């Protein structure tokens, strides 16, 4: 019996030591490099230039990968600067159609769906540069040509990490090349406000907008269907944003819960009160879509219309 107890204690100790060593082996708090990163980046590159947006013309995908990798490989992962990605950006960049730029904060998935890979709008993730890095993670190690698959530094650990510096450079370039009427999609349910400061839009995109190339800025503040209404046009952080842009000389308009975006959100919540269409008044400039006495009929009409939109999206 004593031998059995000793064996059990030994097993527990070994498991604890193994678990402890694994934690100790992690240099950083963030997730490690996405596995098969090279194959994913090169594959996405060909997917983009052949299927997603062949209008950009020929791109050397292998050369783009090398420029991307060389920006952070063999370097301390906390010393990567936006300028390290300049060659990558130069090789992968292309024209952004006028009136199609879509900036955002706290709405990543919604923006990707709404932009529809450039069919409606061309967000940063719909450019080749952004498309290649979207939802991926990566970092290297000092004095090593390999990638760190165990862990990578977070923003809290060091500001100049490989991923955040990549998105800074991409955001700066995206803002510089945006023109015409541009849209900004903000989350009115975001904790802390729809317009975060510091944030990518506040710190890297607004300062790099080209005033003479932009005719109007349209802000959409959209609440999560099941989320609180924390921020809206004309108040809190959105008012701060509106005032900043107007001070810079931009023509600014703001709409709460724009129907075109709400239709997309309501595909997943057709029976929610916010998704009941009104048969009378035009779209409100503030607040959720209102309900009326013909709720059941309106819900039926909405589901039919939403289904039509969804099928149309699949076709295109």
Tab-separated table of C-alpha atoms in Angstrom:
chain	number	residue	atom	x	y	z
A	1	UNK	CA	0.000	0.000	0.000
A	2	UNK	CA	2.868	2.371	0.873
A	3	UNK	CA	4.468	1.566	-2.487
A	4	UNK	CA	1.194	2.414	-4.278
A	5	UNK	CA	0.918	5.719	-2.371
A	6	UNK	CA	4.536	6.577	-3.182
A	7	UNK	CA	3.967	5.837	-6.870
A	8	UNK	CA	0.902	8.079	-6.927
A	9	UNK	CA	2.750	10.934	-5.254
A	10	UNK	CA	5.651	10.519	-7.663
A	11	UNK	CA	3.307	10.621	-10.671
A	12	UNK	CA	1.605	13.779	-9.397
A	13	UNK	CA	4.996	15.419	-8.813
A	14	UNK	CA	6.202	14.552	-12.303
A	15	UNK	CA	3.018	15.900	-13.866
A	16	UNK	CA	3.329	19.119	-11.883
A	17	UNK	CA	6.978	19.554	-12.813
A	18	UNK	CA	6.215	18.904	-16.479
A	19	UNK	CA	3.363	21.418	-16.458
A	20	UNK	CA	5.534	23.960	-14.630
A	21	UNK	CA	8.377	23.540	-17.117
A	22	UNK	CA	5.986	24.056	-20.019
A	23	UNK	CA	4.762	27.323	-18.507
A	24	UNK	CA	8.320	28.367	-17.752
A	25	UNK	CA	9.294	27.534	-21.354
A	26	UNK	CA	6.904	30.139	-22.697
A	27	UNK	CA	8.799	33.374	-23.133
A	28	UNK	CA	5.722	35.484	-23.786
A	29	UNK	CA	2.056	35.644	-22.820
A	30	UNK	CA	0.674	35.721	-26.364
A	31	UNK	CA	-0.073	32.880	-28.748
A	32	UNK	CA	2.815	31.579	-30.814
A	33	UNK	CA	3.241	31.801	-34.569
A	34	UNK	CA	0.384	30.312	-36.583
A	35	UNK	CA	1.463	26.917	-37.824
A	36	UNK	CA	2.171	26.602	-41.563
A	37	UNK	CA	2.489	30.395	-41.742
A	38	UNK	CA	4.503	30.405	-44.975
A	39	UNK	CA	2.028	28.163	-46.786
A	40	UNK	CA	-0.910	30.236	-45.542
A	41	UNK	CA	0.586	33.590	-46.591
A	42	UNK	CA	1.665	32.419	-50.033
A	43	UNK	CA	-1.625	30.570	-50.531
A	44	UNK	CA	-3.632	33.631	-49.542
A	45	UNK	CA	-1.586	35.735	-51.921
A	46	UNK	CA	-2.476	33.536	-54.892
A	47	UNK	CA	-6.092	33.282	-53.722
A	48	UNK	CA	-6.305	37.072	-53.677
A	49	UNK	CA	-4.730	37.820	-57.058
A	50	UNK	CA	-6.469	34.931	-58.836
A	51	UNK	CA	-9.933	34.844	-57.207
A	52	UNK	CA	-10.669	37.544	-54.638
A	53	UNK	CA	-9.389	40.572	-56.560
A	54	UNK	CA	-7.633	39.704	-59.838
A	55	UNK	CA	-7.926	43.354	-60.884
A	56	UNK	CA	-4.780	44.105	-58.833
A	57	UNK	CA	-2.712	42.333	-61.480
A	58	UNK	CA	0.301	40.088	-61.094
A	59	UNK	CA	2.160	39.945	-57.776
A	60	UNK	CA	5.232	37.889	-56.902
A	61	UNK	CA	3.845	35.934	-53.961
A	62	UNK	CA	7.133	34.275	-53.041
A	63	UNK	CA	8.887	37.635	-53.012
A	64	UNK	CA	6.098	39.096	-50.889
A	65	UNK	CA	6.507	36.260	-48.374
A	66	UNK	CA	10.267	36.836	-48.153
A	67	UNK	CA	9.749	40.559	-47.546
A	68	UNK	CA	7.152	39.793	-44.897
A	69	UNK	CA	9.354	37.245	-43.129
A	70	UNK	CA	12.499	39.370	-43.271
A	71	UNK	CA	10.699	42.175	-41.459
A	72	UNK	CA	10.785	40.253	-38.175
A	73	UNK	CA	12.941	37.135	-38.565
A	74	UNK	CA	16.265	36.893	-36.730
A	75	UNK	CA	15.314	39.877	-34.558
A	76	UNK	CA	14.324	40.480	-30.971
A	77	UNK	CA	10.493	40.227	-31.201
A	78	UNK	CA	10.134	43.418	-29.158
A	79	UNK	CA	12.180	45.562	-31.538
A	80	UNK	CA	10.094	45.317	-34.716
A	81	UNK	CA	9.131	48.723	-36.127
A	82	UNK	CA	6.458	49.625	-38.708
A	83	UNK	CA	9.151	50.695	-41.167
A	84	UNK	CA	10.505	47.132	-41.154
A	85	UNK	CA	7.467	46.184	-43.255
A	86	UNK	CA	8.009	48.889	-45.886
A	87	UNK	CA	9.271	46.508	-48.566
A	88	UNK	CA	6.410	44.102	-47.921
A	89	UNK	CA	3.890	46.946	-48.209
A	90	UNK	CA	5.483	48.245	-51.410
A	91	UNK	CA	5.358	44.796	-53.027
A	92	UNK	CA	1.795	43.983	-51.993
A	93	UNK	CA	0.045	47.354	-52.202
A	94	UNK	CA	-2.498	48.312	-54.860
A	95	UNK	CA	-5.081	51.006	-55.540
A	96	UNK	CA	-8.070	51.372	-53.205
A	97	UNK	CA	-11.159	52.378	-55.231
A	98	UNK	CA	-12.538	55.811	-54.369
A	99	UNK	CA	-15.556	55.823	-52.003
A	100	UNK	CA	-14.899	52.246	-50.837
A	101	UNK	CA	-12.653	52.664	-47.778
A	102	UNK	CA	-14.171	51.315	-44.562
A	103	UNK	CA	-12.445	52.067	-41.258
A	104	UNK	CA	-13.527	50.468	-37.991
A	105	UNK	CA	-12.981	49.804	-34.304
A	106	UNK	CA	-14.236	46.824	-32.252
A	107	UNK	CA	-16.109	45.357	-35.232
A	108	UNK	CA	-13.659	42.988	-36.923
A	109	UNK	CA	-16.008	40.145	-37.894
A	110	UNK	CA	-18.870	42.471	-38.792
A	111	UNK	CA	-16.654	44.604	-41.034
A	112	UNK	CA	-15.333	41.532	-42.854
A	113	UNK	CA	-18.892	40.339	-43.497
A	114	UNK	CA	-20.253	43.741	-44.441
A	115	UNK	CA	-17.396	44.614	-46.806
A	116	UNK	CA	-17.889	41.227	-48.495
A	117	UNK	CA	-14.263	40.923	-49.632
A	118	UNK	CA	-14.335	44.247	-51.428
A	119	UNK	CA	-17.692	43.810	-53.134
A	120	UNK	CA	-19.383	46.485	-51.006
A	121	UNK	CA	-16.383	48.166	-49.415
A	122	UNK	CA	-12.647	47.595	-49.232
A	123	UNK	CA	-11.581	47.547	-45.598
A	124	UNK	CA	-7.919	47.103	-44.705
A	125	UNK	CA	-8.467	43.332	-44.495
A	126	UNK	CA	-9.773	43.418	-48.076
A	127	UNK	CA	-6.523	44.810	-49.447
A	128	UNK	CA	-3.852	42.285	-50.349
A	129	UNK	CA	-1.608	43.413	-47.475
A	130	UNK	CA	-4.368	43.079	-44.896
A	131	UNK	CA	-5.756	39.909	-46.427
A	132	UNK	CA	-2.398	38.188	-45.958
A	133	UNK	CA	-2.174	38.961	-42.230
A	134	UNK	CA	-5.815	38.785	-41.153
A	135	UNK	CA	-6.339	36.623	-38.019
A	136	UNK	CA	-2.756	35.315	-38.115
A	137	UNK	CA	-0.052	35.557	-35.455
A	138	UNK	CA	3.729	35.513	-35.864
A	139	UNK	CA	7.090	36.385	-34.349
A	140	UNK	CA	10.712	35.340	-34.607
A	141	UNK	CA	13.602	35.117	-32.193
A	142	UNK	CA	16.843	37.033	-31.833
A	143	UNK	CA	19.789	35.318	-33.518
A	144	UNK	CA	17.579	32.656	-35.071
A	145	UNK	CA	16.162	32.173	-38.556
A	146	UNK	CA	13.250	30.194	-37.161
A	147	UNK	CA	9.761	31.197	-36.042
A	148	UNK	CA	8.590	31.017	-32.433
A	149	UNK	CA	5.639	28.645	-32.390
A	150	UNK	CA	5.387	28.571	-28.588
A	151	UNK	CA	4.606	32.194	-27.730
A	152	UNK	CA	4.804	35.761	-29.008
A	153	UNK	CA	4.764	39.063	-27.100
A	154	UNK	CA	1.508	40.909	-26.541
A	155	UNK	CA	1.015	44.666	-26.771
A	156	UNK	CA	1.116	44.808	-22.974
A	157	UNK	CA	4.543	43.155	-22.951
A	158	UNK	CA	6.067	45.336	-25.662
A	159	UNK	CA	4.605	47.842	-28.091
A	160	UNK	CA	7.004	47.118	-30.943
A	161	UNK	CA	6.039	43.506	-31.520
A	162	UNK	CA	5.838	41.933	-34.967
A	163	UNK	CA	2.052	41.837	-35.340
A	164	UNK	CA	1.130	45.269	-33.994
A	165	UNK	CA	3.899	46.962	-35.980
A	166	UNK	CA	2.618	45.200	-39.103
A	167	UNK	CA	-0.893	46.567	-38.602
A	168	UNK	CA	0.428	50.040	-37.814
A	169	UNK	CA	2.272	50.164	-41.122
A	170	UNK	CA	-0.670	48.706	-43.023
A	171	UNK	CA	-3.099	51.135	-41.351
A	172	UNK	CA	-0.938	54.159	-42.137
A	173	UNK	CA	-0.672	53.168	-45.799
A	174	UNK	CA	-4.386	52.365	-46.020
A	175	UNK	CA	-5.330	55.795	-44.681
A	176	UNK	CA	-2.924	57.569	-47.025
A	177	UNK	CA	-4.503	55.885	-50.064
A	178	UNK	CA	-8.167	56.320	-49.090
A	179	UNK	CA	-10.221	58.826	-51.072
A	180	UNK	CA	-13.711	60.127	-51.823
A	181	UNK	CA	-16.453	59.329	-49.317
A	182	UNK	CA	-15.067	57.140	-46.559
A	183	UNK	CA	-17.010	55.237	-43.915
A	184	UNK	CA	-16.200	54.450	-40.302
A	185	UNK	CA	-18.026	51.583	-38.584
A	186	UNK	CA	-17.983	51.771	-34.777
A	187	UNK	CA	-19.435	49.507	-32.099
A	188	UNK	CA	-21.899	51.388	-29.902
A	189	UNK	CA	-21.883	48.523	-27.391
A	190	UNK	CA	-18.120	48.501	-26.850
A	191	UNK	CA	-17.016	48.846	-23.254
A	192	UNK	CA	-15.204	52.140	-22.887
A	193	UNK	CA	-16.882	53.728	-25.899
A	194	UNK	CA	-17.173	53.345	-29.654
A	195	UNK	CA	-14.109	55.490	-30.401
A	196	UNK	CA	-11.163	54.185	-28.363
A	197	UNK	CA	-8.165	56.392	-27.646
A	198	UNK	CA	-5.520	55.125	-27.968
A	199	UNK	CA	-6.562	53.044	-30.953
A	200	UNK	CA	-5.519	52.301	-34.524
A	201	UNK	CA	-8.095	54.638	-36.056
A	202	UNK	CA	-7.292	57.453	-33.633
A	203	UNK	CA	-3.504	57.117	-33.645
A	204	UNK	CA	-2.501	55.843	-37.088
A	205	UNK	CA	-5.348	56.307	-39.541
A	206	UNK	CA	-6.860	59.728	-38.826
A	207	UNK	CA	-3.430	61.448	-38.790
A	208	UNK	CA	-2.635	59.923	-42.191
A	209	UNK	CA	-5.872	60.734	-44.015
A	210	UNK	CA	-5.264	63.070	-46.945
A	211	UNK	CA	-7.649	66.013	-46.498
A	212	UNK	CA	-7.585	67.039	-50.166
A	213	UNK	CA	-8.542	63.529	-51.307
A	214	UNK	CA	-11.577	63.047	-49.015
A	215	UNK	CA	-14.972	64.602	-49.759
A	216	UNK	CA	-16.932	63.281	-46.767
A	217	UNK	CA	-16.630	61.027	-43.718
A	218	UNK	CA	-19.701	59.003	-42.762
A	219	UNK	CA	-19.726	57.463	-39.290
A	220	UNK	CA	-21.949	54.484	-38.516
A	221	UNK	CA	-22.439	53.626	-34.849
A	222	UNK	CA	-24.023	50.183	-34.590
A	223	UNK	CA	-24.998	48.438	-31.363
A	224	UNK	CA	-24.649	44.690	-30.940
A	225	UNK	CA	-28.079	43.089	-31.352
A	226	UNK	CA	-28.016	41.732	-27.813
A	227	UNK	CA	-25.634	44.362	-26.461
A	228	UNK	CA	-26.175	47.616	-24.543
A	229	UNK	CA	-26.476	51.040	-26.149
A	230	UNK	CA	-23.382	52.606	-24.579
A	231	UNK	CA	-22.390	55.134	-27.230
A	232	UNK	CA	-24.215	57.019	-29.980
A	233	UNK	CA	-23.826	59.868	-32.433
A	234	UNK	CA	-23.433	63.232	-30.765
A	235	UNK	CA	-22.541	61.944	-27.304
A	236	UNK	CA	-19.661	60.413	-25.352
A	237	UNK	CA	-16.679	59.231	-27.413
A	238	UNK	CA	-18.460	59.565	-30.760
A	239	UNK	CA	-18.927	63.281	-30.132
A	240	UNK	CA	-15.185	63.510	-29.432
A	241	UNK	CA	-14.509	61.848	-32.795
A	242	UNK	CA	-16.987	64.064	-34.654
A	243	UNK	CA	-15.446	67.198	-33.175
A	244	UNK	CA	-11.920	66.036	-34.009
A	245	UNK	CA	-12.766	65.342	-37.640
A	246	UNK	CA	-14.692	68.599	-38.062
A	247	UNK	CA	-11.799	70.539	-36.550
A	248	UNK	CA	-9.555	68.937	-39.178
A	249	UNK	CA	-11.881	70.317	-41.851
A	250	UNK	CA	-13.841	67.216	-42.838
A	251	UNK	CA	-17.525	67.104	-43.764
A	252	UNK	CA	-18.872	64.633	-41.193
A	253	UNK	CA	-22.223	62.891	-40.806
A	254	UNK	CA	-23.158	60.247	-38.244
A	255	UNK	CA	-25.953	57.671	-38.146
A	256	UNK	CA	-26.927	55.270	-35.383
A	257	UNK	CA	-27.840	51.685	-36.285
A	258	UNK	CA	-27.842	52.205	-40.033
A	259	UNK	CA	-30.291	49.859	-41.721
A	260	UNK	CA	-27.819	48.460	-44.213
A	261	UNK	CA	-25.612	47.184	-41.384
A	262	UNK	CA	-28.521	46.142	-39.164
A	263	UNK	CA	-29.912	43.915	-41.923
A	264	UNK	CA	-26.689	41.937	-41.856
A	265	UNK	CA	-26.654	41.637	-38.059
A	266	UNK	CA	-30.309	40.618	-38.027
A	267	UNK	CA	-29.678	37.579	-40.212
A	268	UNK	CA	-28.629	35.864	-36.968
A	269	UNK	CA	-31.434	37.412	-34.867
A	270	UNK	CA	-34.555	37.667	-37.095
A	271	UNK	CA	-36.961	37.545	-34.131
A	272	UNK	CA	-35.211	40.149	-32.008
A	273	UNK	CA	-37.142	43.373	-31.336
A	274	UNK	CA	-34.364	45.422	-32.946
A	275	UNK	CA	-34.898	43.496	-36.169
A	276	UNK	CA	-38.578	44.292	-36.679
A	277	UNK	CA	-39.024	46.495	-39.731
A	278	UNK	CA	-41.170	49.596	-39.613
A	279	UNK	CA	-43.651	49.987	-42.467
A	280	UNK	CA	-44.067	53.738	-42.149
A	281	UNK	CA	-41.292	56.118	-41.137
A	282	UNK	CA	-37.908	56.269	-42.881
A	283	UNK	CA	-34.747	55.066	-41.137
A	284	UNK	CA	-34.143	56.821	-37.826
A	285	UNK	CA	-30.907	58.693	-37.378
A	286	UNK	CA	-30.688	57.543	-33.778
A	287	UNK	CA	-31.607	54.352	-31.971
A	288	UNK	CA	-32.513	50.805	-33.090
A	289	UNK	CA	-34.962	49.890	-35.803
A	290	UNK	CA	-38.433	50.443	-34.390
A	291	UNK	CA	-41.324	47.986	-34.232
A	292	UNK	CA	-44.962	48.533	-35.224
A	293	UNK	CA	-48.315	46.785	-34.958
A	294	UNK	CA	-47.677	44.605	-37.961
A	295	UNK	CA	-44.762	42.893	-36.248
A	296	UNK	CA	-45.407	39.363	-37.495
A	297	UNK	CA	-45.825	40.474	-41.100
A	298	UNK	CA	-42.745	42.673	-40.876
A	299	UNK	CA	-40.684	39.820	-39.452
A	300	UNK	CA	-41.805	37.624	-42.319
A	301	UNK	CA	-40.873	40.329	-44.814
A	302	UNK	CA	-37.518	40.836	-43.119
A	303	UNK	CA	-36.636	37.148	-43.146
A	304	UNK	CA	-37.576	36.952	-46.835
A	305	UNK	CA	-35.540	40.053	-47.673
A	306	UNK	CA	-32.582	38.942	-45.570
A	307	UNK	CA	-32.646	35.554	-47.269
A	308	UNK	CA	-32.597	37.284	-50.638
A	309	UNK	CA	-29.574	39.355	-49.585
A	310	UNK	CA	-27.788	36.266	-48.319
A	311	UNK	CA	-28.420	34.334	-51.535
A	312	UNK	CA	-27.272	37.335	-53.585
A	313	UNK	CA	-24.055	37.479	-51.569
A	314	UNK	CA	-23.421	33.808	-52.291
A	315	UNK	CA	-23.935	34.360	-55.994
A	316	UNK	CA	-21.415	37.183	-56.065
